Short mmCIF file of C-alpha atoms in Angstrom, two decimals:
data_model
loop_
_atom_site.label_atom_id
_atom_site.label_comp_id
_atom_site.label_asym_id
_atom_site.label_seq_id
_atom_site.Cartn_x
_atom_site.Cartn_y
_atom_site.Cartn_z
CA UNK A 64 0.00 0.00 0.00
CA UNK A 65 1.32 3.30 -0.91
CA UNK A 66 1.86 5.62 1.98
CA UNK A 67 -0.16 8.80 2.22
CA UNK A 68 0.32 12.06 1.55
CA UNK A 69 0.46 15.11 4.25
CA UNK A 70 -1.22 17.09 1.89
CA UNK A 71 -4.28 14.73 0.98
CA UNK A 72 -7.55 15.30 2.28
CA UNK A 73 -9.88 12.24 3.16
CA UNK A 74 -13.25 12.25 2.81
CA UNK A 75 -14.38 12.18 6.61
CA UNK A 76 -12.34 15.30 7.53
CA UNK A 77 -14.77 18.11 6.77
CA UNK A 78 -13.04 20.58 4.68
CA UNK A 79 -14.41 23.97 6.46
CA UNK A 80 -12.45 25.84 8.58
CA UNK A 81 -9.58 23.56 8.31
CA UNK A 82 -6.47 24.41 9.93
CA UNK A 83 -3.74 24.73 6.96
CA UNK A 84 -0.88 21.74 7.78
CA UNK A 85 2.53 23.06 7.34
CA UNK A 86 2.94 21.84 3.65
CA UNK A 87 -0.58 23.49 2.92
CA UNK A 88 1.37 26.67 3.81
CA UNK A 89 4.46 26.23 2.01
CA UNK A 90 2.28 25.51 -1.21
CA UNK A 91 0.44 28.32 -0.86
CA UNK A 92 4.00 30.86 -0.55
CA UNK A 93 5.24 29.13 -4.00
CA UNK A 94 2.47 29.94 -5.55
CA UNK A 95 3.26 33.14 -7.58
CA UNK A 96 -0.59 34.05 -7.27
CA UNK A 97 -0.48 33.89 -3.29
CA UNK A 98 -0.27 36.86 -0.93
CA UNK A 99 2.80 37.42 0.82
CA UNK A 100 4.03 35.21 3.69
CA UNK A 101 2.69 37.65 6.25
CA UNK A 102 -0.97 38.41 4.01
CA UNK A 103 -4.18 36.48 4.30
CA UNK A 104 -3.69 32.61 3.31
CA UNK A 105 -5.71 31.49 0.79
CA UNK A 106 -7.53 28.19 1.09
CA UNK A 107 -5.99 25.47 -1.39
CA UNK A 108 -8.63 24.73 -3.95
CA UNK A 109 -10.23 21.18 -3.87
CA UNK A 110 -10.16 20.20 -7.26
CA UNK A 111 -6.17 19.42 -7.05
CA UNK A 112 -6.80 17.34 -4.19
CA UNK A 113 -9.19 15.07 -5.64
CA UNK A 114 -6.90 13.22 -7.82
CA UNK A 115 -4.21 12.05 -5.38
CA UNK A 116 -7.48 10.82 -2.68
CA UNK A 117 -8.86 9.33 -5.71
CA UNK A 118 -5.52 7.37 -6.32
CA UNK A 119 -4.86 6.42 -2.57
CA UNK A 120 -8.24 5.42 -2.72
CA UNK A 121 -7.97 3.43 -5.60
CA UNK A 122 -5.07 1.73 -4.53
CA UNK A 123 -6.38 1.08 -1.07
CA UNK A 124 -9.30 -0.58 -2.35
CA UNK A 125 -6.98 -2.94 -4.64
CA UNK A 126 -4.39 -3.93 -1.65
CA UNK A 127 -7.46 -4.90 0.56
CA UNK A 128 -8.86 -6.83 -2.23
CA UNK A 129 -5.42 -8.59 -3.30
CA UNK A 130 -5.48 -9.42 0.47
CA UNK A 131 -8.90 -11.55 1.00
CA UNK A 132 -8.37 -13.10 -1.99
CA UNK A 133 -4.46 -14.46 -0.90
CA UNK A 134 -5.99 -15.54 1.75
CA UNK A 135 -8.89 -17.11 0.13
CA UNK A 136 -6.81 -19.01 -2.90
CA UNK A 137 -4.79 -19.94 0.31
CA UNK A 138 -7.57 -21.67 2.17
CA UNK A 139 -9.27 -23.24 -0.91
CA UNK A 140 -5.69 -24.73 -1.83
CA UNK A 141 -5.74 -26.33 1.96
CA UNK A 142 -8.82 -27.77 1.97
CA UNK A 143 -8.62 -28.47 -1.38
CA UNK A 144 -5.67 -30.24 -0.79
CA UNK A 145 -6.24 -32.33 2.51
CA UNK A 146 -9.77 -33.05 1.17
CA UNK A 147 -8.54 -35.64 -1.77
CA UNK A 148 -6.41 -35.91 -4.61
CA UNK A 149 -8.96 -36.10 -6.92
CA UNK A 150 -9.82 -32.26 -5.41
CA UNK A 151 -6.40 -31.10 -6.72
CA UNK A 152 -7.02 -32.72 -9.70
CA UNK A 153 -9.97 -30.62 -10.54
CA UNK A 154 -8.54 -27.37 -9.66
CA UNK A 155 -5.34 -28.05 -11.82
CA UNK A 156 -7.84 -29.00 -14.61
CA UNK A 157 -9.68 -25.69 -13.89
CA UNK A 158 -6.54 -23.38 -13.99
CA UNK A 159 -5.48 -25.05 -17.50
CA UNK A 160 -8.97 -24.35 -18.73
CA UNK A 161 -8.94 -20.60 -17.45
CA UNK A 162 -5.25 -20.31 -18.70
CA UNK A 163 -5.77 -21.19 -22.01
CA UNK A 164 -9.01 -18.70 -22.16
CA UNK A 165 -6.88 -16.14 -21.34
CA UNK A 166 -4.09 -16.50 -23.22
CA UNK A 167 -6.33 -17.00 -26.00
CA UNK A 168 -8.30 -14.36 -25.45
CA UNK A 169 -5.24 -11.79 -26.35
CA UNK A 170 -5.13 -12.77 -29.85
CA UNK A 171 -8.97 -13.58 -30.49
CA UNK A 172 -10.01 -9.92 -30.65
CA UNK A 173 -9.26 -9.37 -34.27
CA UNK A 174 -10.89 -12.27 -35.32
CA UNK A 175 -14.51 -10.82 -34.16
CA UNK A 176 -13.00 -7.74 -36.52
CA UNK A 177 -12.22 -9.63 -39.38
CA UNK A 178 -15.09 -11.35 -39.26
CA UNK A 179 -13.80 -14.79 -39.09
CA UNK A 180 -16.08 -17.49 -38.07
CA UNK A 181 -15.72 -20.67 -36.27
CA UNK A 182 -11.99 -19.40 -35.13
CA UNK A 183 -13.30 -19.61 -31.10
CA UNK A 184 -15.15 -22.82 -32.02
CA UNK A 185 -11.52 -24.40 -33.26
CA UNK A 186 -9.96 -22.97 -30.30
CA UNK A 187 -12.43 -24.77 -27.81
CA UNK A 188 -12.24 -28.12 -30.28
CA UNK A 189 -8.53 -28.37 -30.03
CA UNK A 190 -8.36 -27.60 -26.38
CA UNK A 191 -11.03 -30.39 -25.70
CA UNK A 192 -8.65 -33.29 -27.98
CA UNK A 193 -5.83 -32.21 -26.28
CA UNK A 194 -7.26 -33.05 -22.70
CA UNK A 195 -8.87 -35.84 -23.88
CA UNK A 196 -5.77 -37.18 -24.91
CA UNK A 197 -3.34 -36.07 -22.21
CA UNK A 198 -6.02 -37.19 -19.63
CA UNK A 199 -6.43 -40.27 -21.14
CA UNK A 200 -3.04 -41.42 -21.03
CA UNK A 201 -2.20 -40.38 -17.39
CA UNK A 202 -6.01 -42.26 -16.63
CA UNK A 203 -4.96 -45.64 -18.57
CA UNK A 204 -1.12 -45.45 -17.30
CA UNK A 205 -2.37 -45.10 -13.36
CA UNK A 206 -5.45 -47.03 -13.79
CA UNK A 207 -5.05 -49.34 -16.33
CA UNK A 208 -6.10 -52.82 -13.80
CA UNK A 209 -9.32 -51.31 -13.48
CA UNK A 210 -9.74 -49.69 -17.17
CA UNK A 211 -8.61 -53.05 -19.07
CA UNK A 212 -11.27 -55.60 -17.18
CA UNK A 213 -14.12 -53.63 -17.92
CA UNK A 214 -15.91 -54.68 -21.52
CA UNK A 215 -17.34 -51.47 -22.13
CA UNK A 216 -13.53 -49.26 -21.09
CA UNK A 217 -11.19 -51.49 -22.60
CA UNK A 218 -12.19 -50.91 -26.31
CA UNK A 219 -11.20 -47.27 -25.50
CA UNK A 220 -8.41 -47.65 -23.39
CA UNK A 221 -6.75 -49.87 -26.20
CA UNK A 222 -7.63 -47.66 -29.14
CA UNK A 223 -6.99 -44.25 -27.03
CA UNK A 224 -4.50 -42.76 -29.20
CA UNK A 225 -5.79 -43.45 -32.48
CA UNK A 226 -9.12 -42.42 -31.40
CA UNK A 227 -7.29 -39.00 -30.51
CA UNK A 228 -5.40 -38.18 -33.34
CA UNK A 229 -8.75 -38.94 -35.21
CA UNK A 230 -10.47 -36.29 -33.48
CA UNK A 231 -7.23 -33.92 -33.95
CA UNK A 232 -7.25 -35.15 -37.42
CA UNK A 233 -11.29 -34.05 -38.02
CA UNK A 234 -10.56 -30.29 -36.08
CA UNK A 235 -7.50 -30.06 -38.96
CA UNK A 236 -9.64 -30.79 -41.58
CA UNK A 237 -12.08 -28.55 -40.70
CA UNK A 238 -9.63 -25.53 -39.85
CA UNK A 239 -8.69 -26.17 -43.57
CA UNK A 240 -11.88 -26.01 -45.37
CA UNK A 241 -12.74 -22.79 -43.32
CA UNK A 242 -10.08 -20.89 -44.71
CA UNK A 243 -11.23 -17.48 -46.02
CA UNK A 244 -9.81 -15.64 -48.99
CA UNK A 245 -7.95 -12.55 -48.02
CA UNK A 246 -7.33 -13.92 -44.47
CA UNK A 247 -5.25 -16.38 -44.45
CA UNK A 248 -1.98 -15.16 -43.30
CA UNK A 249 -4.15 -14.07 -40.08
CA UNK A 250 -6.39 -18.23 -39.87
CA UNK A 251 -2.76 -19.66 -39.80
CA UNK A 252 -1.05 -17.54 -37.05
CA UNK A 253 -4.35 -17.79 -35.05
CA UNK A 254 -3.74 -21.78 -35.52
CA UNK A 255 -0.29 -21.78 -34.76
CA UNK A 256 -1.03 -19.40 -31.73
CA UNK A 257 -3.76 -21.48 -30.86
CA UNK A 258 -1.23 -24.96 -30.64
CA UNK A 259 1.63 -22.54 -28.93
CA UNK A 260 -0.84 -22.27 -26.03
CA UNK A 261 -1.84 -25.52 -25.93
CA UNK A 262 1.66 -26.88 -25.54
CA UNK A 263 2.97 -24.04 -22.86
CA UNK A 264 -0.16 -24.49 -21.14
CA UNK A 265 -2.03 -27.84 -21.58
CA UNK A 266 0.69 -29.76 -21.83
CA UNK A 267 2.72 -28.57 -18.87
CA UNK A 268 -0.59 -28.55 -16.55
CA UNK A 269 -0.71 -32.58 -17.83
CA UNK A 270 2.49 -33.43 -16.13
CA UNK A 271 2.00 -31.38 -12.84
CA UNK A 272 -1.32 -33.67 -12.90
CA UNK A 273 0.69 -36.99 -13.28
CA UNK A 274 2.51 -35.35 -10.11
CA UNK A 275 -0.29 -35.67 -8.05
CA UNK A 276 -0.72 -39.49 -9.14
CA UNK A 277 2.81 -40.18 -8.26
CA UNK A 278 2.37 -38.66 -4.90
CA UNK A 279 1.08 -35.17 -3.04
CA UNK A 280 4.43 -34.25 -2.31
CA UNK A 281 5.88 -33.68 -6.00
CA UNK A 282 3.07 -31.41 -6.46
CA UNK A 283 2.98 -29.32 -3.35
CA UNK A 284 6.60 -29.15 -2.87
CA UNK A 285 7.65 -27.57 -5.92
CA UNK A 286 4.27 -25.49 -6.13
CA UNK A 287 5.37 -23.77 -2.86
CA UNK A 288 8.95 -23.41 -3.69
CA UNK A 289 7.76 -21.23 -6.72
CA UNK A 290 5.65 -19.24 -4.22
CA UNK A 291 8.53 -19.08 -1.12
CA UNK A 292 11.33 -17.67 -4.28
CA UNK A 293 8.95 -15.28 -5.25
CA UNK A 294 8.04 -13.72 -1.81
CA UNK A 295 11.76 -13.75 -1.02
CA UNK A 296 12.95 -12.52 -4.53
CA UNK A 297 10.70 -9.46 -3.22
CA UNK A 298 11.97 -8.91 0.18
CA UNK A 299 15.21 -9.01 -0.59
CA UNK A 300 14.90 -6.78 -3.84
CA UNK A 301 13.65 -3.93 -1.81
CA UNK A 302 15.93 -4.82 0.71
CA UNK A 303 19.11 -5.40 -0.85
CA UNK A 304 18.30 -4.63 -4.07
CA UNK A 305 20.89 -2.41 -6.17
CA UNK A 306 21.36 -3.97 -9.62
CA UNK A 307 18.49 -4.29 -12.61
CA UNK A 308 18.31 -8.70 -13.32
CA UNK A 309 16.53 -8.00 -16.38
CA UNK A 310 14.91 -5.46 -18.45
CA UNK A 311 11.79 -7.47 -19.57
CA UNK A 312 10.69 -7.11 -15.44
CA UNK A 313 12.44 -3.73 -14.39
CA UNK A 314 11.62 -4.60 -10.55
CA UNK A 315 13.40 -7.68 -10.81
CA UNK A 316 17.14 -7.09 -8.96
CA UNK A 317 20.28 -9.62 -9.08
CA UNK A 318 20.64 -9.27 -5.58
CA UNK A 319 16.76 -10.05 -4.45
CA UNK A 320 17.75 -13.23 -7.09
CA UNK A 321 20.35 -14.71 -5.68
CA UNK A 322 18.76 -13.80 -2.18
CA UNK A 323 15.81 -15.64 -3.16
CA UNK A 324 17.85 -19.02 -4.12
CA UNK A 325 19.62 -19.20 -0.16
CA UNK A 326 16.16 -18.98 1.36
CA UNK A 327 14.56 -20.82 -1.02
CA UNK A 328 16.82 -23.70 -0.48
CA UNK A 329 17.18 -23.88 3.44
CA UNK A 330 13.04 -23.67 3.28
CA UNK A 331 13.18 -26.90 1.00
CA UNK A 332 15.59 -28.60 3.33
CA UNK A 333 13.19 -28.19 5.99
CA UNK A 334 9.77 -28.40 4.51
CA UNK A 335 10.66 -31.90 2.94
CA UNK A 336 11.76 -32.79 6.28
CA UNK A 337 8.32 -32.75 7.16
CA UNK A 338 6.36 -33.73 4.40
CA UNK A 339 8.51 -37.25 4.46
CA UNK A 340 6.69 -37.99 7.38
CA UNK A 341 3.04 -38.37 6.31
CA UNK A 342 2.18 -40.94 3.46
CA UNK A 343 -0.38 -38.98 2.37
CA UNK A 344 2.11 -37.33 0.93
CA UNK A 345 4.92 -39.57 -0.37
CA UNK A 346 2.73 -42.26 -1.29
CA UNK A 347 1.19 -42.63 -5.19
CA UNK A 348 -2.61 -42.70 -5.26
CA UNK A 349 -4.02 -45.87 -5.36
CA UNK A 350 -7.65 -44.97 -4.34
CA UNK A 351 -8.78 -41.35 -5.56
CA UNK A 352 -11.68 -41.38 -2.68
CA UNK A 353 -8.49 -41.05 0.11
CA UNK A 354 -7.76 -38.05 2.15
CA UNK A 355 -6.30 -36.54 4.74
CA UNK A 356 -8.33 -38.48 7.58
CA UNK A 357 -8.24 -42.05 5.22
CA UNK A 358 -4.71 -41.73 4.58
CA UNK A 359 -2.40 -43.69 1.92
CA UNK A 360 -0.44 -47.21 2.54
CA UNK A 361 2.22 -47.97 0.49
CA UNK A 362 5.87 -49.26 0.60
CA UNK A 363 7.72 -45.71 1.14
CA UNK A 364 10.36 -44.60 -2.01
CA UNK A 365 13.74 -45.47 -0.92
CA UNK A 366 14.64 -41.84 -1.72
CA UNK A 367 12.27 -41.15 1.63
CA UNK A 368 14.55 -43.87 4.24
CA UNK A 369 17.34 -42.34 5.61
CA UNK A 370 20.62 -44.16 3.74
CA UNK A 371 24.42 -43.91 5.58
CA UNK A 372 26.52 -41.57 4.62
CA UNK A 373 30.35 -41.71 5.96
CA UNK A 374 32.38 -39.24 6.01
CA UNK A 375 36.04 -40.50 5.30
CA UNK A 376 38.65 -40.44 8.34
CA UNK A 377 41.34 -38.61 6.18
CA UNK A 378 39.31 -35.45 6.21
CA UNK A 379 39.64 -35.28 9.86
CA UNK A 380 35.68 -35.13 10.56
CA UNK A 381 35.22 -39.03 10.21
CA UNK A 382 32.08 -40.23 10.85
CA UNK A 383 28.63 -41.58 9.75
CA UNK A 384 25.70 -39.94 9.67
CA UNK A 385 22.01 -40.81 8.16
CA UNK A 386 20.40 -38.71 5.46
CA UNK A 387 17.00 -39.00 3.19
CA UNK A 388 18.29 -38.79 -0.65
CA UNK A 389 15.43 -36.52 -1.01
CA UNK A 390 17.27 -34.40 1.31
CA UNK A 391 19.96 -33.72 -1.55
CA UNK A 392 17.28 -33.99 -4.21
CA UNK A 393 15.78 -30.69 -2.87
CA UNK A 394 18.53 -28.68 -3.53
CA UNK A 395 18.26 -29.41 -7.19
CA UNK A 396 14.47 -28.53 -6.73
CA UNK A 397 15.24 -25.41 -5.23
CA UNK A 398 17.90 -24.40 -7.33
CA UNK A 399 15.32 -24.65 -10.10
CA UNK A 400 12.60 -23.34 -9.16
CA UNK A 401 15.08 -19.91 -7.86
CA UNK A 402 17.06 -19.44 -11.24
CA UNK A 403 15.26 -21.06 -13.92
CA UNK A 404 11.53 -20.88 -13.23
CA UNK A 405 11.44 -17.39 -13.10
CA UNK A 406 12.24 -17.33 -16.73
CA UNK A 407 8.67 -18.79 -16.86
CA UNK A 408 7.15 -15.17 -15.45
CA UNK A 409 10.30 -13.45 -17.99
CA UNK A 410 8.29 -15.12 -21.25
CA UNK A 411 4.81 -14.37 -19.67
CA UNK A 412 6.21 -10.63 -18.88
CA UNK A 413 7.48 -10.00 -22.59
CA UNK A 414 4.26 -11.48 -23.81
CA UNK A 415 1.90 -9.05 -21.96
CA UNK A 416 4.46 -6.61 -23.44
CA UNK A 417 4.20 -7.44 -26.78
CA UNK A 418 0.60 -6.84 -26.33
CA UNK A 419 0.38 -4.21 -24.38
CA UNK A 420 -1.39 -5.24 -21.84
CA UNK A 421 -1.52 -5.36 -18.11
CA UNK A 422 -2.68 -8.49 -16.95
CA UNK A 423 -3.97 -11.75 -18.50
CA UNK A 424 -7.15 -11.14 -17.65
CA UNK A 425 -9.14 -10.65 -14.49
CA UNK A 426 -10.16 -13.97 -13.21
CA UNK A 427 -8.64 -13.14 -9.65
CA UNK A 428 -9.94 -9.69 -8.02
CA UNK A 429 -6.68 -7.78 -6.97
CA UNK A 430 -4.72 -10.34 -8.94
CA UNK A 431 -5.37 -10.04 -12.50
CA UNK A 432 -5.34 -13.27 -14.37
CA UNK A 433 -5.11 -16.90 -13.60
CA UNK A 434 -1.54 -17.06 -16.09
CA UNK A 435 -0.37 -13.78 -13.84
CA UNK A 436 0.10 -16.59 -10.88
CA UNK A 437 0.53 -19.75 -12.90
CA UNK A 438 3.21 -18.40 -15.37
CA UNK A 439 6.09 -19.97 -13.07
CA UNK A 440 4.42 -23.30 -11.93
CA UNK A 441 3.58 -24.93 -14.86
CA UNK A 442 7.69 -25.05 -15.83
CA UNK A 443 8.23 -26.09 -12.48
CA UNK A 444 5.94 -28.54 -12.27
CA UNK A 445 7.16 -29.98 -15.93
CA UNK A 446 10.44 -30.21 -14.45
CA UNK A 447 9.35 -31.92 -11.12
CA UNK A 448 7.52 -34.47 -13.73
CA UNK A 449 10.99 -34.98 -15.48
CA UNK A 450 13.28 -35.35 -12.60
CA UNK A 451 11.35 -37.25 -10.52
CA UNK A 452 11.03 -40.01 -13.72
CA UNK A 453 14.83 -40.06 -14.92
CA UNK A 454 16.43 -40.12 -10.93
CA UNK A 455 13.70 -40.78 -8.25
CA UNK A 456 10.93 -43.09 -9.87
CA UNK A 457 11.43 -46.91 -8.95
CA UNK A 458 10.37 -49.22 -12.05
CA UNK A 459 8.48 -52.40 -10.96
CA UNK A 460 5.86 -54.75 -12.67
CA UNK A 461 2.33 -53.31 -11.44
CA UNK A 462 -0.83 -55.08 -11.58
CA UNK A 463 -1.86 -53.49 -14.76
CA UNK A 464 1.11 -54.10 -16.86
CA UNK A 465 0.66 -57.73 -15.81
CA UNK A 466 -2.98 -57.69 -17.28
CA UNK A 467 -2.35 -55.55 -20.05
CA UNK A 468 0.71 -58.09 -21.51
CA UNK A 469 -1.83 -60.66 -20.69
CA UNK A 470 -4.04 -58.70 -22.51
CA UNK A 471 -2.89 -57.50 -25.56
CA UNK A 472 -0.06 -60.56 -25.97
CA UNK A 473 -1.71 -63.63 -25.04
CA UNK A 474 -4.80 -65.64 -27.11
CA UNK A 475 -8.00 -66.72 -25.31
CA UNK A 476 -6.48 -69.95 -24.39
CA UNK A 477 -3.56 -68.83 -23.17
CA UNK A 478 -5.13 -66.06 -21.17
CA UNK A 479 -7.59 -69.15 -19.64
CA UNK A 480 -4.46 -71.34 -18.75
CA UNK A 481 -2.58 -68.63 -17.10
CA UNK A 482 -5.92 -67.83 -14.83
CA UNK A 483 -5.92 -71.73 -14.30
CA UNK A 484 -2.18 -71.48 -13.10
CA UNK A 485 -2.75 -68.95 -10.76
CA UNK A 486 -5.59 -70.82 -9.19
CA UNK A 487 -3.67 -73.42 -8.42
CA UNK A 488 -0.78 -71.36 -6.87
CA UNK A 489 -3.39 -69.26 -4.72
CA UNK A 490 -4.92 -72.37 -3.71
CA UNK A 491 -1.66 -74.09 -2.80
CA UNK A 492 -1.16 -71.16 -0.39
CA UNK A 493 -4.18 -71.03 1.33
CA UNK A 494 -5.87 -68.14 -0.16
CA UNK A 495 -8.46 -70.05 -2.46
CA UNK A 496 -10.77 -72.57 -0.89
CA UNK A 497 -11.59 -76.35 -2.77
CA UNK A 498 -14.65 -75.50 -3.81
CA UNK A 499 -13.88 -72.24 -5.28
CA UNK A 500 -10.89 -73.49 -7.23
CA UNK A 501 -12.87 -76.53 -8.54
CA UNK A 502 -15.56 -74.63 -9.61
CA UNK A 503 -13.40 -72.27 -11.49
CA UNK A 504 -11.25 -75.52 -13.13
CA UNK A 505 -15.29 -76.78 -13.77
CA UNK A 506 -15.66 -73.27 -15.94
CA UNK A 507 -12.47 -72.94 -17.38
CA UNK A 508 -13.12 -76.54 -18.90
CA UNK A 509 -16.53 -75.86 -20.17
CA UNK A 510 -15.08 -72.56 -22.28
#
């Protein structure tokens, strides 16, 4: 909030027979129409004033506003959070949606100009193909032992990516036939525009989605790291700040940067330290009705148990000592999200610039746009996505890769004779009863 000035008059002081402040006075001997310093004052006209209240005002109104509704987006990402995966899920999908809108929305304006029909329809067509893609994959990749049992699922779980680029295939062919004479240099950048957003957007929101799947934790951690650089990138760029970082973000200071990446780490350090306790946070979703109060059971990531670590006796500080691999993992994940995320809100910065605009849009009151808050977490969380898969991720046979080679590689019979085989190995151990496994043998024989 922007401090207030001695010489502004708010609206509950009444403005007769006002005593003149000291800066009231001084005004009034610059003026080269006053009296002299020892004549009548004159009373400062009104109309002056009015402005600068009506900007304190103004930007009074907006910090209150920004307030509630950090406090509010706070809240809703708690409960949100602590409610259910599947919660998360939804408000990720919502922010993509909104995002895309937005960005969209930038370069749709001269199409209503021009004239040009169905170009919003396309947008909307594309943007539904690409979810229904993206989501189907994560869907069928997590959930595949429930999708590829089921006789009405399993036709479209096995046919999921041709039935995609079919649909992608259809919105092409249609983009093509409603090319207009005279506009097409304008149709193709709008398409090419339209695919640019669906990739930076979309795309990126897709893998901080398959986060969530793999585990709360690789989806809140880095999502607050993005939020703890930028609060500290501001404190200590009006603190310490001295030299410009860039010139697309004139605020932005080298020394609030690299300020930014200490505390950004040694909150890391310390948050994962507690977040490795709960396995509602480090373990993958297995049932997308769990919460906070259900919990999660699963065999923890070997990057969560504390492994030895010796320090050799030629240093002079031999000894051993236990650490979490995650522990070191974080510092990679807040090195990231400190000096290359950032560049996320850069591109978003120069874009608004090349546009001359503002904001996004206005989605959040006192904020501006959902892609104003977003622009840095959707890089992040495409990087979380990556890491976690080439250095943290443990490969194993699941449940539905078992089914699905059974599935897709096996005939009928052999399919029938490996359920007949596992029978008999369940019932040798006790978990099948006599009569269950000779009725099933009694089936299996009559098929």
């Amino acid at each position: 909030m922007s401090k207030s000035r001695r010489s502004v008059r708010f609206q509950h002081r009444p403005s007769d027979g006002r005593r003149p402040s000291v800066s009231d006075v001084s005004d009034a001997a610059s003026d080269p129409g006053s009296p002299s310093r020892n004549g009548p004052v004159a009373q400062p006209a009104t109309i002056p004033e009015e402005k600068p209240d009506a900007e304190y005002q103004k930007k009074r109104q907006t910090f209150i506003t920004r307030t509630i509704w950090t406090f509010v987006m706070i809240a809703g990402f708690f409960i949100a959070m602590f409610s259910g995966h599947i919660y998360i899920i939804g408000i990720v999908t919502a922010i993509q949606i909104v995002s895309f809108k937005e960005v969209i929305a930038i370069a749709n304006v001269p199409s209503k100009e021009k004239n040009i029909r169905f170009t919003k329809s396309l947008n909307w067509y594309f943007l539904g193909t690409s979810m229904y893609f993206l989501y189907g994959e994560s869907v069928i990749y997590y959930f595949k032992h429930i999708l590829l049992v089921d006789r009405v699922l399993l036709p479209l779980a096995t046919h999921h990516r041709f039935i995609s680029f079919t649909l992608w295939i259809m919105g092409f062919v249609f983009f093509v036939a409603s090319l207009q004479k005279g506009h097409y240099r304008f149709q193709f950048t709008q398409f090419a525009w339209t695919h640019m957003a669906l990739y930076l957007i979309v795309v990126q929101a897709h893998f901080v989605m398959n986060n969530i799947l793999e585990g709360m934790i690789w989806f809140f951690l880095p999502a607050s790291l993005v939020i703890t650089n930028d609060i500290f990138a501001y404190v200590c760029g009006i603190t310490f700040g001295r030299t410009q970082l860039i010139q697309l973000s004139p605020k932005k200071t080298v020394e609030g940067f690299v300020g930014a990446w200490f505390c950004t780490i040694i909150f890391g350090y310390f948050m994962t330290n507690i977040l490795m306790r709960y396995k509602y946070f480090i373990c993958p979703v297995n049932d997308l009705g769990s919460n906070v109060l259900t919990g999660l059971e699963c065999e923890p990531n070997p990057v969560f148990v504390p492994q030895p670590f010796e320090i050799p006796d030629w240093t002079g500080f031999g000894r051993t000592f236990y650490l979490a691999p995650m522990q070191l993992h974080i510092l990679l994940f807040a090195t990231f999200a400190s000096l290359v995320a950032p560049f996320g809100g850069f591109f978003a910065s120069g874009l608004k610039r090349s546009f001359k605009i503002k904001d996004f849009g206005e989605s959040i009151p006192g904020h501006g746009g959902i892609t104003d808050r977003m622009d840095c977490q959707f890089i992040m969380g495409f990087f979380a996505y990556m890491y976690f898969h080439s250095f943290i991720a443990v490969y194993k046979a699941s449940v539905g890769d078992i089914i699905e080679t059974a599935i897709t590689g096996l005939t009928i019979d052999e399919q029938m004779e490996v359920v007949r085989g596992l029978s008999k190995y369940l019932y040798n151990q006790g978990t099948l009863s006599e009569s269950v496994l000779d009725h099933l043998s009694t089936e299996l024989l009559r098929r």
